Amino acid sequence: MAFPATRMRRLRKTAVLRDMVRETELTPAHLVQPMFVQLGEGRTPVEPMPGVERMSISNAVEEAGEVHELGVPAVLLFGLPADKDEQASGAYDDEGVVQLAVRALKDAHPGLVVITDVCLCAYTSHGHCGVVREDGTIDNDLSLELLAKTALSHAAAGADAVAPSDMMDGRVAALRTQLDAEGFADVPIVAYSAKFASAFYGPFRDAADSAPAFGDRRSYQMDPANADEAVREALLDVEEGADVVMVKPALPYLDVIRRVKDATRVPVAAYNVSGEYAMVKAAASLRYVDERAVVLEALTGIRRAGADIVITYHARDVAEWLSR
Ligand code: PBG
């Protein structure tokens, strides 16, 4: 039945009617706040990400408490280690920055879900996500051992979930096997399954001091042109034991989020990354866009595309806006 029998505007007449037929909800319960923790005292602003800071562990504990209080259930931790080396030893040091932060956070806020990013790039002297061979290529299988050790040390510190972001083949199985063997069978894996080699990570690499010293990440992160491959990556991760699969970045990859959701039917996370955040902040500071309106619209779009969980630097602001 077409016009005039059908008039789509009938259900758009009032806010009450619009609310009744809204298909997608955006609430703080779906959000994850990423946080950067550093050793020592104080906070350091991240220049290309206004409002984001690297924090000391005690500041992170305070900040996470406030974010949790606002209804955001989870944080995702990234660490800035004291030292970097070829073997990324800071990543799996039981007294490393992330391990210390996890213990402090869980101690102060037992109900907060603490997820840790599992990767080597912030801990290696060369900034790559795996172990580099003499010829400059990445040793996939050797990297798996270090990644599994890293995840295990996070779990032992009390992490509620581990999130491998390195894009090595077989890492989900490697982590699952190691965690199960050491008594952490109930720690979920949130796999960065379809992680694209994206220019939108630029501001993050400033924040985490993790830019590769040579080359780029295209031998492990995905080609932005590929969506069938993204679905394969997600299906493989599910087969290897991933509890949640992730698509990253979010906004240029909404089609991938939908396809991964339809193909896997497991919970899907989308990472609204640093460059997406930086663009909104820059445009909003020039008053070219209304920050609150564009953020709520963008995150609703990510949810509508099929994301159950949205990891975003806007989480705290969104929770504040929605609670008012
Ligand atoms: C580590 C990692 C990166 C991000 C999350 N984990 C950077 C990268 O792969 O270079 C990016 C997050 C963001 O841009 O907000 N491998």
Short mmCIF file of C-alpha atoms and ligand atoms in Angstrom, two decimals:
data_model
loop_
_atom_site.label_atom_id
_atom_site.label_comp_id
_atom_site.label_asym_id
_atom_site.label_seq_id
_atom_site.Cartn_x
_atom_site.Cartn_y
_atom_site.Cartn_z
CA MET A 1 0.00 0.00 0.00
CA ALA A 2 1.48 3.24 -1.12
CA PHE A 3 0.53 6.87 -0.71
CA PRO A 4 -2.03 8.10 0.23
CA ALA A 5 -2.94 5.01 2.28
CA THR A 6 0.56 4.89 3.64
CA ARG A 7 1.96 8.03 5.21
CA MET A 8 5.33 7.39 6.87
CA ARG A 9 5.16 10.72 8.69
CA ARG A 10 2.25 9.56 10.90
CA LEU A 11 4.63 7.88 13.33
CA ARG A 12 7.04 10.81 13.28
CA LYS A 13 4.44 13.29 14.53
CA THR A 14 5.44 13.44 18.19
CA ALA A 15 8.47 12.61 20.28
CA VAL A 16 6.46 9.96 22.14
CA LEU A 17 5.54 8.14 18.93
CA ARG A 18 9.09 8.41 17.63
CA ASP A 19 10.44 6.95 20.86
CA MET A 20 7.94 4.06 20.68
CA VAL A 21 9.10 2.92 17.26
CA ARG A 22 12.83 3.59 17.58
CA GLU A 23 14.73 0.51 16.42
CA THR A 24 18.12 1.15 17.98
CA GLU A 25 19.00 2.10 21.55
CA LEU A 26 22.17 3.87 22.58
CA THR A 27 22.79 3.72 26.32
CA PRO A 28 25.96 3.86 28.40
CA ALA A 29 25.51 0.11 29.04
CA HIS A 30 26.84 -0.61 25.53
CA LEU A 31 29.96 1.52 25.84
CA VAL A 32 33.58 0.85 26.73
CA GLN A 33 35.93 3.68 27.74
CA PRO A 34 39.53 3.25 26.53
CA MET A 35 42.18 4.52 28.97
CA PHE A 36 45.94 5.09 28.73
CA VAL A 37 47.91 4.38 31.90
CA GLN A 38 51.47 5.43 32.59
CA LEU A 39 53.92 4.94 35.41
CA GLY A 40 54.67 7.88 37.70
CA GLU A 41 52.36 10.65 38.77
CA GLY A 42 50.03 13.00 36.99
CA ARG A 43 48.17 13.32 33.74
CA THR A 44 49.58 14.10 30.29
CA PRO A 45 47.20 15.45 27.64
CA VAL A 46 47.20 13.71 24.24
CA GLU A 47 47.41 16.59 21.81
CA PRO A 48 45.43 15.26 18.84
CA MET A 49 42.74 13.87 21.17
CA PRO A 50 41.39 16.78 23.25
CA GLY A 51 39.86 15.47 26.49
CA VAL A 52 41.99 12.29 26.48
CA GLU A 53 44.97 11.99 28.81
CA ARG A 54 47.59 9.46 29.73
CA MET A 55 47.01 8.89 33.42
CA SER A 56 48.92 7.64 36.40
CA ILE A 57 47.46 4.52 37.96
CA SER A 58 45.90 6.49 40.82
CA ASN A 59 44.34 8.98 38.38
CA ALA A 60 43.07 6.10 36.29
CA VAL A 61 41.44 4.56 39.36
CA GLU A 62 39.70 7.86 40.10
CA GLU A 63 38.64 8.42 36.49
CA ALA A 64 37.39 4.85 36.01
CA GLY A 65 35.32 5.19 39.19
CA GLU A 66 33.60 8.28 37.80
CA VAL A 67 32.99 6.71 34.40
CA HIS A 68 31.58 3.58 36.06
CA GLU A 69 29.37 5.71 38.30
CA LEU A 70 27.91 7.29 35.13
CA GLY A 71 26.81 3.86 33.90
CA VAL A 72 29.68 2.84 31.60
CA PRO A 73 30.31 -0.79 32.58
CA ALA A 74 33.80 -1.31 31.18
CA VAL A 75 37.19 0.21 30.46
CA LEU A 76 39.83 -0.94 27.95
CA LEU A 77 43.39 -0.46 29.20
CA PHE A 78 46.49 0.50 27.24
CA GLY A 79 49.82 0.81 29.02
CA LEU A 80 52.89 2.97 28.53
CA PRO A 81 55.81 0.93 29.85
CA ALA A 82 58.97 2.28 31.46
CA ASP A 83 61.20 0.54 28.91
CA LYS A 84 60.89 -1.03 25.47
CA ASP A 85 62.95 -3.86 24.00
CA GLU A 86 62.99 -6.33 21.12
CA GLN A 87 61.14 -8.98 23.12
CA ALA A 88 58.45 -6.62 24.50
CA SER A 89 59.25 -7.81 28.00
CA GLY A 90 57.24 -4.96 29.55
CA ALA A 91 54.10 -6.50 28.05
CA TYR A 92 54.21 -9.67 30.16
CA ASP A 93 55.98 -8.32 33.25
CA ASP A 94 53.82 -9.19 36.27
CA GLU A 95 54.81 -5.82 37.73
CA GLY A 96 54.24 -4.00 34.41
CA VAL A 97 52.08 -0.91 34.09
CA VAL A 98 48.93 -2.70 32.88
CA GLN A 99 49.26 -5.49 35.46
CA LEU A 100 49.62 -2.91 38.27
CA ALA A 101 46.73 -0.86 36.90
CA VAL A 102 44.44 -3.90 36.66
CA ARG A 103 45.11 -4.82 40.28
CA ALA A 104 44.48 -1.25 41.46
CA LEU A 105 41.31 -0.87 39.39
CA LYS A 106 39.80 -4.19 40.45
CA ASP A 107 40.70 -3.47 44.05
CA ALA A 108 38.96 -0.08 44.01
CA HIS A 109 36.04 -0.99 41.71
CA PRO A 110 35.33 -4.73 41.81
CA GLY A 111 32.19 -4.29 39.70
CA LEU A 112 33.94 -2.47 36.87
CA VAL A 113 34.72 -4.69 33.86
CA VAL A 114 38.43 -4.27 33.13
CA ILE A 115 39.46 -5.31 29.62
CA THR A 116 43.11 -5.23 28.61
CA ASP A 117 44.50 -4.63 25.14
CA VAL A 118 46.92 -7.46 24.36
CA CYS A 119 49.57 -6.36 21.89
CA LEU A 120 53.31 -5.87 21.72
CA CYS A 121 53.57 -2.59 19.77
CA ALA A 122 53.74 -0.26 22.79
CA TYR A 123 56.41 -2.51 24.35
CA THR A 124 58.74 -3.28 21.43
CA SER A 125 61.66 -0.97 20.61
CA HIS A 126 60.61 -1.06 16.93
CA GLY A 127 56.90 -0.48 17.54
CA HIS A 128 55.66 -3.54 15.63
CA CYS A 129 52.90 -5.74 17.05
CA GLY A 130 55.02 -8.90 16.85
CA VAL A 131 58.59 -10.12 17.06
CA VAL A 132 60.72 -8.81 14.18
CA ARG A 133 63.24 -11.12 12.47
CA GLU A 134 66.62 -9.96 11.22
CA ASP A 135 65.25 -9.43 7.74
CA GLY A 136 62.57 -7.07 9.08
CA THR A 137 59.64 -9.46 8.69
CA ILE A 138 57.38 -10.48 11.59
CA ASP A 139 57.74 -13.93 13.13
CA ASN A 140 54.07 -14.87 13.56
CA ASP A 141 54.45 -18.04 15.62
CA LEU A 142 57.11 -16.68 17.96
CA SER A 143 54.89 -13.63 18.55
CA LEU A 144 52.06 -15.96 19.62
CA GLU A 145 54.09 -17.16 22.59
CA LEU A 146 54.69 -13.62 23.83
CA LEU A 147 51.08 -12.61 23.25
CA ALA A 148 49.82 -15.62 25.19
CA LYS A 149 52.21 -14.80 28.04
CA THR A 150 50.93 -11.23 28.03
CA ALA A 151 47.29 -12.28 28.17
CA LEU A 152 48.06 -14.72 30.95
CA SER A 153 49.76 -12.06 33.07
CA HIS A 154 46.77 -9.74 32.56
CA ALA A 155 44.37 -12.49 33.62
CA ALA A 156 46.52 -13.31 36.63
CA ALA A 157 46.39 -9.63 37.63
CA GLY A 158 42.59 -9.86 37.56
CA ALA A 159 41.56 -8.69 34.08
CA ASP A 160 37.92 -9.50 33.31
CA ALA A 161 38.63 -9.96 29.60
CA VAL A 162 41.60 -9.82 27.27
CA ALA A 163 41.54 -8.18 23.84
CA PRO A 164 44.27 -9.25 21.40
CA SER A 165 44.84 -6.47 18.84
CA ASP A 166 48.01 -7.70 17.14
CA MET A 167 46.41 -9.47 14.12
CA MET A 168 48.81 -12.43 14.18
CA ASP A 169 47.32 -15.65 12.78
CA GLY A 170 46.28 -18.11 15.46
CA ARG A 171 46.47 -15.74 18.43
CA VAL A 172 42.98 -16.43 19.70
CA ALA A 173 43.68 -20.17 19.89
CA ALA A 174 47.08 -19.49 21.47
CA LEU A 175 45.54 -17.27 24.14
CA ARG A 176 42.61 -19.62 24.78
CA THR A 177 44.89 -22.63 25.20
CA GLN A 178 47.23 -20.82 27.57
CA LEU A 179 44.43 -19.26 29.64
CA ASP A 180 42.63 -22.60 29.96
CA ALA A 181 45.81 -24.41 30.95
CA GLU A 182 46.52 -21.90 33.73
CA GLY A 183 43.09 -21.85 35.33
CA PHE A 184 41.54 -18.91 33.47
CA ALA A 185 39.01 -20.80 31.40
CA ASP A 186 36.35 -18.26 32.37
CA VAL A 187 38.20 -15.17 31.12
CA PRO A 188 36.62 -14.09 27.82
CA ILE A 189 38.56 -13.13 24.70
CA VAL A 190 37.42 -10.00 22.88
CA ALA A 191 39.22 -10.46 19.56
CA TYR A 192 40.13 -7.55 17.32
CA SER A 193 39.13 -9.78 14.41
CA ALA A 194 38.75 -7.39 11.51
CA LYS A 195 41.36 -4.78 12.29
CA PHE A 196 42.20 -2.73 9.24
CA ALA A 197 45.54 -1.08 8.44
CA SER A 198 44.02 2.34 9.03
CA ALA A 199 45.23 5.93 8.93
CA PHE A 200 42.62 6.58 11.63
CA TYR A 201 44.97 5.15 14.29
CA GLY A 202 47.35 8.13 13.95
CA PRO A 203 46.35 9.99 17.13
CA PHE A 204 46.40 6.75 19.16
CA ARG A 205 50.01 6.14 18.20
CA ASP A 206 50.86 9.52 19.72
CA ALA A 207 48.97 8.56 22.87
CA ALA A 208 50.46 5.08 23.21
CA ASP A 209 53.84 5.92 21.68
CA SER A 210 53.42 2.89 19.43
CA ALA A 211 54.15 4.03 15.87
CA PRO A 212 56.29 1.51 13.96
CA ALA A 213 59.90 2.70 13.63
CA PHE A 214 60.12 1.28 10.11
CA GLY A 215 57.62 0.07 7.54
CA ASP A 216 53.92 -0.19 8.32
CA ARG A 217 51.41 -2.72 9.62
CA ARG A 218 50.05 -3.91 6.28
CA SER A 219 51.58 -7.38 6.56
CA TYR A 220 49.31 -8.12 9.51
CA GLN A 221 46.44 -5.61 9.60
CA MET A 222 43.79 -5.86 6.90
CA ASP A 223 43.46 -4.07 3.57
CA PRO A 224 40.63 -1.50 3.94
CA ALA A 225 39.25 -2.68 0.60
CA ASN A 226 38.33 -6.17 1.86
CA ALA A 227 35.07 -7.24 3.45
CA ASP A 228 34.85 -10.96 2.54
CA GLU A 229 38.23 -11.35 4.20
CA ALA A 230 36.94 -9.56 7.30
CA VAL A 231 34.12 -12.10 7.58
CA ARG A 232 36.65 -14.94 7.25
CA GLU A 233 38.82 -13.42 9.98
CA ALA A 234 35.82 -13.17 12.30
CA LEU A 235 34.66 -16.74 11.59
CA LEU A 236 38.18 -18.06 12.22
CA ASP A 237 38.39 -16.20 15.52
CA VAL A 238 35.05 -17.65 16.62
CA GLU A 239 36.32 -21.11 15.69
CA GLU A 240 39.47 -20.49 17.74
CA GLY A 241 37.37 -19.50 20.75
CA ALA A 242 36.71 -15.77 20.58
CA ASP A 243 33.77 -14.71 22.76
CA VAL A 244 33.37 -11.30 21.12
CA VAL A 245 34.60 -10.30 17.67
CA MET A 246 35.59 -6.75 16.85
CA VAL A 247 35.61 -4.54 13.79
CA LYS A 248 37.98 -1.60 13.82
CA PRO A 249 37.76 1.29 12.91
CA ALA A 250 34.00 1.73 13.05
CA LEU A 251 32.60 4.53 10.89
CA PRO A 252 34.29 3.75 7.56
CA TYR A 253 33.47 0.04 8.09
CA LEU A 254 29.75 -0.03 8.98
CA ASP A 255 29.10 -2.54 6.19
CA VAL A 256 31.75 -4.83 7.69
CA ILE A 257 30.12 -4.59 11.13
CA ARG A 258 26.80 -5.68 9.62
CA ARG A 259 28.31 -8.52 7.62
CA VAL A 260 30.33 -9.81 10.57
CA LYS A 261 27.24 -9.69 12.79
CA ASP A 262 25.13 -11.58 10.25
CA ALA A 263 27.83 -14.16 9.56
CA THR A 264 28.88 -14.93 13.14
CA ARG A 265 25.83 -14.20 15.33
CA VAL A 266 28.23 -13.68 18.24
CA PRO A 267 28.47 -10.39 20.15
CA VAL A 268 30.20 -7.81 17.97
CA ALA A 269 32.24 -4.89 19.25
CA ALA A 270 33.12 -1.89 17.12
CA TYR A 271 36.02 0.40 17.92
CA ASN A 272 35.31 4.07 17.21
CA VAL A 273 39.02 4.87 16.99
CA SER A 274 41.27 7.80 17.81
CA GLY A 275 41.14 9.40 14.35
CA GLU A 276 37.35 9.27 14.28
CA TYR A 277 37.34 10.98 17.70
CA ALA A 278 39.94 13.55 16.63
CA MET A 279 37.93 14.57 13.54
CA VAL A 280 34.80 15.21 15.58
CA LYS A 281 36.74 17.14 18.22
CA ALA A 282 38.51 19.28 15.63
CA ALA A 283 35.32 20.11 13.74
CA ALA A 284 33.42 20.79 16.96
CA SER A 285 36.12 23.11 18.29
CA LEU A 286 35.71 25.20 15.11
CA ARG A 287 31.92 25.04 15.61
CA TYR A 288 31.57 23.36 12.21
CA VAL A 289 29.43 20.63 13.80
CA ASP A 290 27.45 20.23 17.03
CA GLU A 291 29.61 17.77 19.00
CA ARG A 292 26.91 16.19 21.08
CA ALA A 293 24.53 15.71 18.14
CA VAL A 294 27.12 14.23 15.79
CA VAL A 295 28.55 11.90 18.43
CA LEU A 296 25.13 10.53 19.39
CA GLU A 297 24.21 10.10 15.73
CA ALA A 298 27.51 8.40 14.85
CA LEU A 299 27.36 5.99 17.79
CA THR A 300 23.71 5.19 17.09
CA GLY A 301 24.74 4.42 13.51
CA ILE A 302 27.45 2.05 14.73
CA ARG A 303 24.90 0.27 16.93
CA ARG A 304 22.38 0.12 14.07
CA ALA A 305 25.02 -1.44 11.82
CA GLY A 306 25.15 -4.37 14.26
CA ALA A 307 27.57 -3.50 17.06
CA ASP A 308 26.50 -4.79 20.46
CA ILE A 309 29.43 -3.03 22.15
CA VAL A 310 30.97 0.29 21.13
CA ILE A 311 34.47 1.17 22.30
CA THR A 312 34.76 4.93 22.16
CA TYR A 313 36.74 7.83 23.63
CA HIS A 314 33.38 9.66 23.79
CA ALA A 315 32.00 7.14 26.34
CA ARG A 316 32.23 9.39 29.37
CA ASP A 317 30.69 12.40 27.60
CA VAL A 318 27.90 10.28 26.16
CA ALA A 319 27.10 8.84 29.58
CA GLU A 320 26.95 12.36 30.99
CA TRP A 321 24.72 13.64 28.19
CA LEU A 322 22.34 10.69 28.43
CA SER A 323 22.05 10.89 32.20
CA ARG A 324 20.96 14.53 32.17
C1 PBG B 1 47.59 -1.77 19.12
C2 PBG B 1 46.38 -0.95 18.95
C3 PBG B 1 46.16 0.15 18.10
C4 PBG B 1 44.88 0.62 18.39
C5 PBG B 1 44.35 -0.21 19.37
N1 PBG B 1 45.27 -1.18 19.69
C6 PBG B 1 47.04 0.86 17.17
C7 PBG B 1 47.63 0.21 16.01
O1 PBG B 1 47.28 -0.90 15.62
O2 PBG B 1 48.52 0.86 15.45
C8 PBG B 1 44.23 1.84 17.76
C9 PBG B 1 43.18 2.50 18.59
C10 PBG B 1 42.78 3.85 18.15
O3 PBG B 1 43.22 4.39 17.10
O4 PBG B 1 41.99 4.45 18.89
N2 PBG B 1 47.94 -2.63 18.11
#
